[in-house]
Coordinates of C-alpha atoms in Angstrom, one line a residue:
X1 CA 62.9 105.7 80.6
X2 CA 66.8 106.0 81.0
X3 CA 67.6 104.6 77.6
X4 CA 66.2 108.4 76.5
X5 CA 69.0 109.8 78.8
X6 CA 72.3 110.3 77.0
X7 CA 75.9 110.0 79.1
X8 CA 76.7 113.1 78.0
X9 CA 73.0 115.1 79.9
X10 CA 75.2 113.5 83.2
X11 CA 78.6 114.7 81.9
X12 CA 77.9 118.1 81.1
X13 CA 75.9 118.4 84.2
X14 CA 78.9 117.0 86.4
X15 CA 80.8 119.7 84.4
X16 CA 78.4 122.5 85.6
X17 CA 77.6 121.7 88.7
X18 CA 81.6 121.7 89.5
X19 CA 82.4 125.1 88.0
X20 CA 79.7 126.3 89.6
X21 CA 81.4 124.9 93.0
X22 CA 84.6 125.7 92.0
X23 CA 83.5 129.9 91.0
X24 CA 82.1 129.9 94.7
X25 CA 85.3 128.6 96.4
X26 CA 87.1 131.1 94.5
X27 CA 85.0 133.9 95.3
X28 CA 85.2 133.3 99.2
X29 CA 89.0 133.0 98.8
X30 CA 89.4 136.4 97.3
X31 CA 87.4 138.4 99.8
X32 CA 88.9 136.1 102.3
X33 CA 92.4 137.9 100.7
X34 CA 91.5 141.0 99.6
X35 CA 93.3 143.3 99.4
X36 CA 96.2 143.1 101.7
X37 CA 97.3 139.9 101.4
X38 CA 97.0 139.3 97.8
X39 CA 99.4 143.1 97.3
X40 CA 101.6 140.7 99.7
X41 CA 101.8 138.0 97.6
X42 CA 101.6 140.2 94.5
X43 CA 104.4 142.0 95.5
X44 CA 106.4 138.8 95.7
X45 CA 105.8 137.5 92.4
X46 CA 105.9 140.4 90.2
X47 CA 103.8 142.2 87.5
X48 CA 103.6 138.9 85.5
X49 CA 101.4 137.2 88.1
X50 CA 97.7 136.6 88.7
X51 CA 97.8 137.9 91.9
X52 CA 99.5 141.2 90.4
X53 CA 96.0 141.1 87.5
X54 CA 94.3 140.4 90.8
X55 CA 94.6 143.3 93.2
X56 CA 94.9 146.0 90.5
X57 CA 91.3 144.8 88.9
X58 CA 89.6 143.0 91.4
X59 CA 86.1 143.6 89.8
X60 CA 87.3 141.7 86.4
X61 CA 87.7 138.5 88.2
X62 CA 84.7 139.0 90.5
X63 CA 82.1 139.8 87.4
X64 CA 83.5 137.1 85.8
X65 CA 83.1 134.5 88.8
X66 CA 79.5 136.3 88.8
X67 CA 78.6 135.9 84.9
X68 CA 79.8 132.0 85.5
X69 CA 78.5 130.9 88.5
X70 CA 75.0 132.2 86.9
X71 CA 75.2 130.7 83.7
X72 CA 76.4 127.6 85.5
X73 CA 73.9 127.4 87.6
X74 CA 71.1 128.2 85.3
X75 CA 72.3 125.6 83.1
X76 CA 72.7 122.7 85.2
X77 CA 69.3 123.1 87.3
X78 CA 67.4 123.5 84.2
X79 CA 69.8 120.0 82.8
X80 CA 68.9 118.5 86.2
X81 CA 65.1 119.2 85.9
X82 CA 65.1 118.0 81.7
X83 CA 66.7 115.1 82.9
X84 CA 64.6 114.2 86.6
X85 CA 61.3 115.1 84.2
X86 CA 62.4 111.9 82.0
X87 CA 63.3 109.5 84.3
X88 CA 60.6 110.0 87.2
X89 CA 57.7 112.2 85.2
X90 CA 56.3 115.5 86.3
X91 CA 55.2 114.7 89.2
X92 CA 58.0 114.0 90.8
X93 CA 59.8 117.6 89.8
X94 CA 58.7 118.9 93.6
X95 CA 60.9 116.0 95.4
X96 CA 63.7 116.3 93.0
X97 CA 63.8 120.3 93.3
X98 CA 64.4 120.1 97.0
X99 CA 67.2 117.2 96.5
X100 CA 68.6 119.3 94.1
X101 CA 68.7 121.9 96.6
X102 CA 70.0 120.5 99.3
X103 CA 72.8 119.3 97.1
X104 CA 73.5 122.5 95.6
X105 CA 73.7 124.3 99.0
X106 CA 76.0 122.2 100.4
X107 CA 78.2 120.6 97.8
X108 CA 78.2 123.9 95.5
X109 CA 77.9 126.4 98.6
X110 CA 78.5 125.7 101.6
X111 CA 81.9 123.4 101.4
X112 CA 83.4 125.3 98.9
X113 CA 83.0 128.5 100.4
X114 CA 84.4 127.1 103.6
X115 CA 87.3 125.9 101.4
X116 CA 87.6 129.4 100.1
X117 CA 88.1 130.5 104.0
X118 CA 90.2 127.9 105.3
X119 CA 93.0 127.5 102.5
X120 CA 92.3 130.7 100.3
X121 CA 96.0 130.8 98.9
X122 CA 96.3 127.0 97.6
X123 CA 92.2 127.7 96.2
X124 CA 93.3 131.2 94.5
X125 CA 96.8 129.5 92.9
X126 CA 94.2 126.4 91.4
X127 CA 91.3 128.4 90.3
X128 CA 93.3 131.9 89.2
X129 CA 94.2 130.6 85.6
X130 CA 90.7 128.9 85.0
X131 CA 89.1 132.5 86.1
X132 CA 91.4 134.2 83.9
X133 CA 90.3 132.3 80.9
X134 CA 86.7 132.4 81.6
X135 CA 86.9 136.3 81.6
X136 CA 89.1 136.0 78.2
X137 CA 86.1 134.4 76.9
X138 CA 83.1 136.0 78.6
X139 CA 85.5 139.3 77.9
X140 CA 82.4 141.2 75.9
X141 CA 79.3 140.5 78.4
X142 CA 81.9 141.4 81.4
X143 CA 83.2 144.1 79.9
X144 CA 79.5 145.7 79.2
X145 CA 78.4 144.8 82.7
X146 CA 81.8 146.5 84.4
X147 CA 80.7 149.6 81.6
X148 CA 77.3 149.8 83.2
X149 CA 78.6 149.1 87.2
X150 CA 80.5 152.4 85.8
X151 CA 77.8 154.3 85.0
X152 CA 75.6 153.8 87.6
X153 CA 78.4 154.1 90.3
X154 CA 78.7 157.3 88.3
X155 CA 75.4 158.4 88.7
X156 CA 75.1 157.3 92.0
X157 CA 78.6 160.1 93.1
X158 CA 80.0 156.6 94.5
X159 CA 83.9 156.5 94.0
X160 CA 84.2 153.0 91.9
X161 CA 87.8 152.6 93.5
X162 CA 87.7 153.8 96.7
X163 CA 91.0 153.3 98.6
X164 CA 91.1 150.5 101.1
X165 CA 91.6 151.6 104.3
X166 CA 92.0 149.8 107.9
X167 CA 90.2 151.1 111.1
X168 CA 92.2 150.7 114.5
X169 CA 89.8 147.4 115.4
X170 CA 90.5 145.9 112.3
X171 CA 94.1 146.1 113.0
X172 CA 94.1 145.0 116.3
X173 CA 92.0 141.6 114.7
X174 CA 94.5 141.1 111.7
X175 CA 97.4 141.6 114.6
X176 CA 95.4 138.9 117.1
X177 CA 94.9 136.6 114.2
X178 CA 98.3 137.0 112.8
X179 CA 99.3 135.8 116.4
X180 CA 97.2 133.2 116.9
X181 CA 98.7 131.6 113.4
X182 CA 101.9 132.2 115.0
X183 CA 102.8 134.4 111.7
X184 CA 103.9 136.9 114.6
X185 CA 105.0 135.9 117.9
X186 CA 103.4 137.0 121.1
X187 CA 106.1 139.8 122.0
X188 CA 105.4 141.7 118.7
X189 CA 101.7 141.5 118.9
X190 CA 102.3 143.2 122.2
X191 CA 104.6 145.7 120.6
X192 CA 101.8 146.4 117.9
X193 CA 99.0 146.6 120.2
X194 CA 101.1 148.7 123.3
X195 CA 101.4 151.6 120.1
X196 CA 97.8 151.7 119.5
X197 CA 97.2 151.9 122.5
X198 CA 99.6 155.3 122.9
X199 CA 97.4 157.3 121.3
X200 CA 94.8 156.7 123.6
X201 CA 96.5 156.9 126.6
X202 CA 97.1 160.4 128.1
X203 CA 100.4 161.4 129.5
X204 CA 98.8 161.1 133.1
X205 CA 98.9 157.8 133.2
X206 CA 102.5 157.1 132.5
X207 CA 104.4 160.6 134.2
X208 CA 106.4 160.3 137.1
X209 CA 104.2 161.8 139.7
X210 CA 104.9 165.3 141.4
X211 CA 105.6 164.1 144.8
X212 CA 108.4 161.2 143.1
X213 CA 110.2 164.2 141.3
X214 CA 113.7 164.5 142.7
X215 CA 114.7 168.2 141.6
X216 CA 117.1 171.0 142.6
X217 CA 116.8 174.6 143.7
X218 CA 117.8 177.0 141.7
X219 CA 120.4 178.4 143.8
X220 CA 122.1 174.6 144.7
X221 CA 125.4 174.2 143.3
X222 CA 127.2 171.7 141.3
X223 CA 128.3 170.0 143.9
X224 CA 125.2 169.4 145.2
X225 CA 123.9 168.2 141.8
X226 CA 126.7 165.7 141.4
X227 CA 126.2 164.4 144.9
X228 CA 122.3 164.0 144.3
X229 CA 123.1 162.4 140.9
X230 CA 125.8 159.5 142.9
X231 CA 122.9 158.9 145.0
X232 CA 119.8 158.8 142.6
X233 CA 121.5 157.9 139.1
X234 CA 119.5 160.5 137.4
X235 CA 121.3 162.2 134.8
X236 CA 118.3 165.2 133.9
X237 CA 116.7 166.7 137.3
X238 CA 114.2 170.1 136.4
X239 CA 116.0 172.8 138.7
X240 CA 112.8 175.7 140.5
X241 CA 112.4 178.5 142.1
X242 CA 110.7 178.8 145.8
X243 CA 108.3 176.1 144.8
X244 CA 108.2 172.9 142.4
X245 CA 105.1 174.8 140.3
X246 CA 107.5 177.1 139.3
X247 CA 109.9 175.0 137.4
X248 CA 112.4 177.2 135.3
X249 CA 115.0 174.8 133.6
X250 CA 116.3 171.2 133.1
X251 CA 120.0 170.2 135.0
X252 CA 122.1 167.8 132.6
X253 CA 125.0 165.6 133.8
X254 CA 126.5 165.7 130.6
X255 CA 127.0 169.5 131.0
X256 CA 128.9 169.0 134.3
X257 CA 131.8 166.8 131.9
X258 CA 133.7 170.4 131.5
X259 CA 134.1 171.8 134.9
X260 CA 134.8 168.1 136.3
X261 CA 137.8 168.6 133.9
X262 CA 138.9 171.7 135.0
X263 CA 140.3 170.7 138.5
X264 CA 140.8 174.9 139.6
X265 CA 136.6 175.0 138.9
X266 CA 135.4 175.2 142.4
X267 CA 131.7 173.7 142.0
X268 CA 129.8 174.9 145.0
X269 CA 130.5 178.3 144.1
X270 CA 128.7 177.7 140.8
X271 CA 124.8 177.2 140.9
X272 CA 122.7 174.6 138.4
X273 CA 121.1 177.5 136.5
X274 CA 123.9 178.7 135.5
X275 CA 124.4 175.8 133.5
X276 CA 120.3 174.5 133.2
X277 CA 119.1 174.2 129.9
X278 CA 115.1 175.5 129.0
X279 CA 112.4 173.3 130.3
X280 CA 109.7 171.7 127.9
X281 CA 106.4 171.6 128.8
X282 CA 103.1 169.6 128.3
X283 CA 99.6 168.9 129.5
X284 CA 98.9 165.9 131.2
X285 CA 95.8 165.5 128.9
X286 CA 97.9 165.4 125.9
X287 CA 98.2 161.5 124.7
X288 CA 101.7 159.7 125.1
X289 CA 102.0 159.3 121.3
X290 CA 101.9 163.2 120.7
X291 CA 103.9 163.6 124.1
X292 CA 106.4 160.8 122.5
X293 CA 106.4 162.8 118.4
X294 CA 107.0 166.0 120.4
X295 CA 109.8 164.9 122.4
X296 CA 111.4 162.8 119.3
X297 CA 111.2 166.2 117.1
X298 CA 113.0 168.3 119.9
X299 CA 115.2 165.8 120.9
X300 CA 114.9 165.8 124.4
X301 CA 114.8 163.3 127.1
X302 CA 112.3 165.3 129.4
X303 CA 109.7 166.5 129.6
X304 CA 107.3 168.6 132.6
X305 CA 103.8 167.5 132.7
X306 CA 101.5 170.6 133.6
X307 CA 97.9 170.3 135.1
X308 CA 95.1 172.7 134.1
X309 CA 96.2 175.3 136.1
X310 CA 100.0 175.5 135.0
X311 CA 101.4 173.9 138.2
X312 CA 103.6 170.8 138.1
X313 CA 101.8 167.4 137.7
X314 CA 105.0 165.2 137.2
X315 CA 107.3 164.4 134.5
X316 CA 108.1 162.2 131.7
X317 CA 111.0 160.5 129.9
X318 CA 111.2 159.1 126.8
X319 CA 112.0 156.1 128.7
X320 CA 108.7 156.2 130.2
X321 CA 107.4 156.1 126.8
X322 CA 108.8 153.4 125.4
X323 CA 108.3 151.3 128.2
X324 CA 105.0 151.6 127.7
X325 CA 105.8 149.7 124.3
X326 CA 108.0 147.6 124.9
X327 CA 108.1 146.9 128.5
X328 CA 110.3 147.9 131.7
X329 CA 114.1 149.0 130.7
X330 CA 116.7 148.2 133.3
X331 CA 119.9 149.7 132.7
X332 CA 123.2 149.2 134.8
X333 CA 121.9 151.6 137.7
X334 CA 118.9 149.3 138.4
X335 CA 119.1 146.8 140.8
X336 CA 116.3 143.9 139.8
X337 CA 116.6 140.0 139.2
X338 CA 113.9 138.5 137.5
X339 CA 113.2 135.5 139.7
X340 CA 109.7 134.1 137.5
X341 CA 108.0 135.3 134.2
X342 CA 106.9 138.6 135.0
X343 CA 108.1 138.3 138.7
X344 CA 111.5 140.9 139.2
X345 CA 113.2 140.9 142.7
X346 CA 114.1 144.5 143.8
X347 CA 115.9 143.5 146.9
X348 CA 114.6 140.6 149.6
X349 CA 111.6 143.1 150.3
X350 CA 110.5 144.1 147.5
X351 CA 109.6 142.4 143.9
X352 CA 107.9 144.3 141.1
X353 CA 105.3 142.0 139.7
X354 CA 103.8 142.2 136.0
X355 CA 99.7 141.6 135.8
X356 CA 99.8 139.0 133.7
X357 CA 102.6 137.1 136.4
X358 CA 101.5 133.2 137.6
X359 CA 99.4 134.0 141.1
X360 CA 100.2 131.2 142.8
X361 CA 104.2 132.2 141.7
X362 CA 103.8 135.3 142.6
X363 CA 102.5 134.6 146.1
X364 CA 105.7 132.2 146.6
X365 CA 108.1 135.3 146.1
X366 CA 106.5 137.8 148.6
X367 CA 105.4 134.8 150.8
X368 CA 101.9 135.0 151.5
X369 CA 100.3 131.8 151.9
X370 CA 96.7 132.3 150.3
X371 CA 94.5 129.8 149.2
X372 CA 93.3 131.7 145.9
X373 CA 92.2 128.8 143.3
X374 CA 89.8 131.3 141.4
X375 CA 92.2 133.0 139.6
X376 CA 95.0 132.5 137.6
X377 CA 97.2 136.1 137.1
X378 CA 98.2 139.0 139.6
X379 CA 95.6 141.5 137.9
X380 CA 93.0 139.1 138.1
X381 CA 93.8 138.7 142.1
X382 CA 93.5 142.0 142.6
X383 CA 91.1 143.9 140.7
X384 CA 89.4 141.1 142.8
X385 CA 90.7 142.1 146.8
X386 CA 90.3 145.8 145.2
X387 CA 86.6 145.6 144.3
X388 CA 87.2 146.6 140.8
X389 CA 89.8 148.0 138.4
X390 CA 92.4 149.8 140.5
X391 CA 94.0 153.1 139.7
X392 CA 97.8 154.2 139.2
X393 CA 99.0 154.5 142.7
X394 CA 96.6 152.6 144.3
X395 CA 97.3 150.7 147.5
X396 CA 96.4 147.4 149.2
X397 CA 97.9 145.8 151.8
X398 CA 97.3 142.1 152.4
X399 CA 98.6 140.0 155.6
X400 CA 102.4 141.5 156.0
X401 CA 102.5 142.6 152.2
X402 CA 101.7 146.0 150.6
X403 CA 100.9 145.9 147.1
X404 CA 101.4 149.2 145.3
X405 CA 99.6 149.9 141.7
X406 CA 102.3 150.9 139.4
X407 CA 100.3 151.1 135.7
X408 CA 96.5 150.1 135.2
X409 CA 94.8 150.3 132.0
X410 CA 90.7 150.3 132.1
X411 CA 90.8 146.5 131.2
X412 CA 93.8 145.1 133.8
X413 CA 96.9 145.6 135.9
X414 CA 99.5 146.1 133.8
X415 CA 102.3 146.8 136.8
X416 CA 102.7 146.6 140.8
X417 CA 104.8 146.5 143.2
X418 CA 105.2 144.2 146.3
X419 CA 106.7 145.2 149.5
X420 CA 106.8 142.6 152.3
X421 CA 106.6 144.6 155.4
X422 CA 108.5 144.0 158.5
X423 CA 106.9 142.2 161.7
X424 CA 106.1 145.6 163.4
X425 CA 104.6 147.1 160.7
X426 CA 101.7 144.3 160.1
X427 CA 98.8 146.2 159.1
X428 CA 96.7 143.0 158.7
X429 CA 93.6 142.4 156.1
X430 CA 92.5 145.3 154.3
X431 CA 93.3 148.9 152.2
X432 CA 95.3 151.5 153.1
X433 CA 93.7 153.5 150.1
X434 CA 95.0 156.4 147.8

């Protein structure tokens, strides 16, 4: 009967049954922060912290959390089964098993692992000093197990402290989640994101094309050079002979400073080799992270994208490289208003229009007057009217407006331009292709 049932059978049981609870919200919480974030907070708090214990002996806490949880366990099922056996007989011991179970699962798995997920920190700082005495105690039968963990990892050739690493994917999740917590804000998981993404993307795809290359004969002067420099604002143009495969040299403005100061310097009679500096050149296969290391280690501004064949693909500035990081650079020379998010007026023509820009805001600038409820961005729109993911350089031109593919990645559009053509230039519905 329950007179035969002492207080203390449901106090130490009580007891059990919460460490046991309490050694599985811990556990979840330290793989939920291993390893980075508790070197993080480790870091903080110096050598004389838990957290410091922690990340340089992971495996002490965990085989103690194992070696308690166990015993715990063990203990309080075979407490609860004395005690179920005296109250309700033996028969009974089936029906009380599965209660038992169910209330295990749930009150000693399942919501204290998903408190070990959801507030990790605040379960770590609670349960740390508890953990660290239980190991003090249980410091022989851990320190035999961790002995033989040893030796078998030994046998095994498995390294027993194999150095954390990160892949790319995990990254990009840590970054996405860091953003989503708003740890981060959305412009610097773009930054982080845009310089993975460099290494993946070849030089190709961010060059100034061949035929947008302004260059300079060989034999043109200086003052030819200055005059296409007022009119184009470019301070570096690659200088060839006969053809624009054969490019021999890079023109600087800065290296016209000396003869503009020398008033008796007559500059047509002096030709931009004469002053050209050597020419670096790359592959267009070569990815915009090596392209952007290379250029960073030389120096230089330019660079001459190469096909397979040696002849002249296009070019690339650094500029062009870190755009794709951080976004378009204007400086004084560029001429562009941003009217919207993501929506920059050129001039009354012409607008260059981010993928991720408002549709309906977007259609307002350039002033079509479509009724497009599907979809939300620019890309969107137009991977749409395009029949799939458009290319760099890829044209469509919709009612009186020709939209111009600036930069596509294999997910989006990342860039395009606009140009609202004039009455007699209408080309209607349709593509004028690539």
């Amino acid at each position: 009967g329950l007179a035969v049932i002492s207080p203390a059978h449901y106090i130490m049981f009580s007891m059990l049954f919460l460490l046991s609870a309490s050694l599985s919200a811990a556990e979840t919480a330290i793989t939920t922060l291993m390893p980075w974030k508790v070197r993080e907070i480790a870091a903080v708090e110096g050598d004389r912290s838990l957290f410091y214990e922690l990340s340089g002996d992971a495996t002490r806490f965990l085989t103690t959390i194992l070696i308690g949880t166990t015993i715990a366990t063990i203990l309080s099922t075979s407490l609860a089964t004395q005690v179920a056996t005296r109250i309700f007989g033996p028969r009974a011991i089936g029906y009380v098993t599965a209660a038992l179970t169910i209330v295990t699962l749930f009150f000693a798995e399942i919501l204290p692992k998903s408190l070990g997920v959801h507030h990790a920190e605040k379960v770590l700082r609670l349960l740390l000093p508890m953990i660290n005495l239980l190991a003090v105690i249980l410091y022989p039968v851990g320190r035999s197990l961790a002995w033989l963990l040893g030796w078998l990892m030994h046998l095994l050739n498995l390294p027993l402290d194999a150095e954390t690493t990160v892949s790319e994917q995990e990254l990009r999740l840590i970054v996405a989640g860091a953003d989503k917590s708003g740890s981060i804000s959305p412009f610097e998981s773009n930054l982080i994101n845009n310089v993975l993404d460099l290494e993946n993307k070849e030089v190709r795809a961010v060059m100034c094309p061949r035929v947008d290359i302004v260059a300079l004969e060989a034999t043109a002067s200086l003052a030819d050079f200055l005059q296409e420099e007022e009119q184009t604002h470019f301070s570096r143009m690659p200088i060839y002979r006969e053809s624009i495969d054969e490019i021999i040299g890079v023109v600087y403005a800065k290296s016209l400073i000396q003869y503009l100061r020398t008033p008796s310097v007559d500059l047509r009679q002096i030709t931009v080799e004469e002053i050209a500096d050597a020419a670096f050149f790359i592959p267009e296969s070569l990815s915009a992270w090596a392209a952007l290391e290379e250029m960073r280690k030389r120096r230089l501004h330019l660079a001459i994208v190469v096909d397979e064949y040696g002849g002249t693909s296009g070019l690339v500035t650094l500029e062009d490289l870190l755009e794709e990081v951080v976004g378009e650079i204007y400086d004084e020379n560029d001429d562009v208003e941003e009217t919207e998010g993501g929506i920059y007026k050129v001039n009354d023509l012409s607008f260059l229009i981010d993928g991720s820009a408002e549709l309906e805001r977007a259609l307002q600038a350039v002033q079509l007057d479509l009724d497009e409820d599907e979809f939300e961005t620019v890309s969107g729109f137009l991977c749409d009217r395009m029949g799939g993911i458009p290319s760099n350089g890829d044209v469509i031109v919709i009612d009186s407006v020709k939209f111009e593919v600036l930069q596509a990645d294999e997910r989006k559009v990342v860039r395009v331009e606009a140009t609202i053509m004039p009455n007699e230039n209408k080309a209607g519905n349709g593509d004028s292709g690539d």
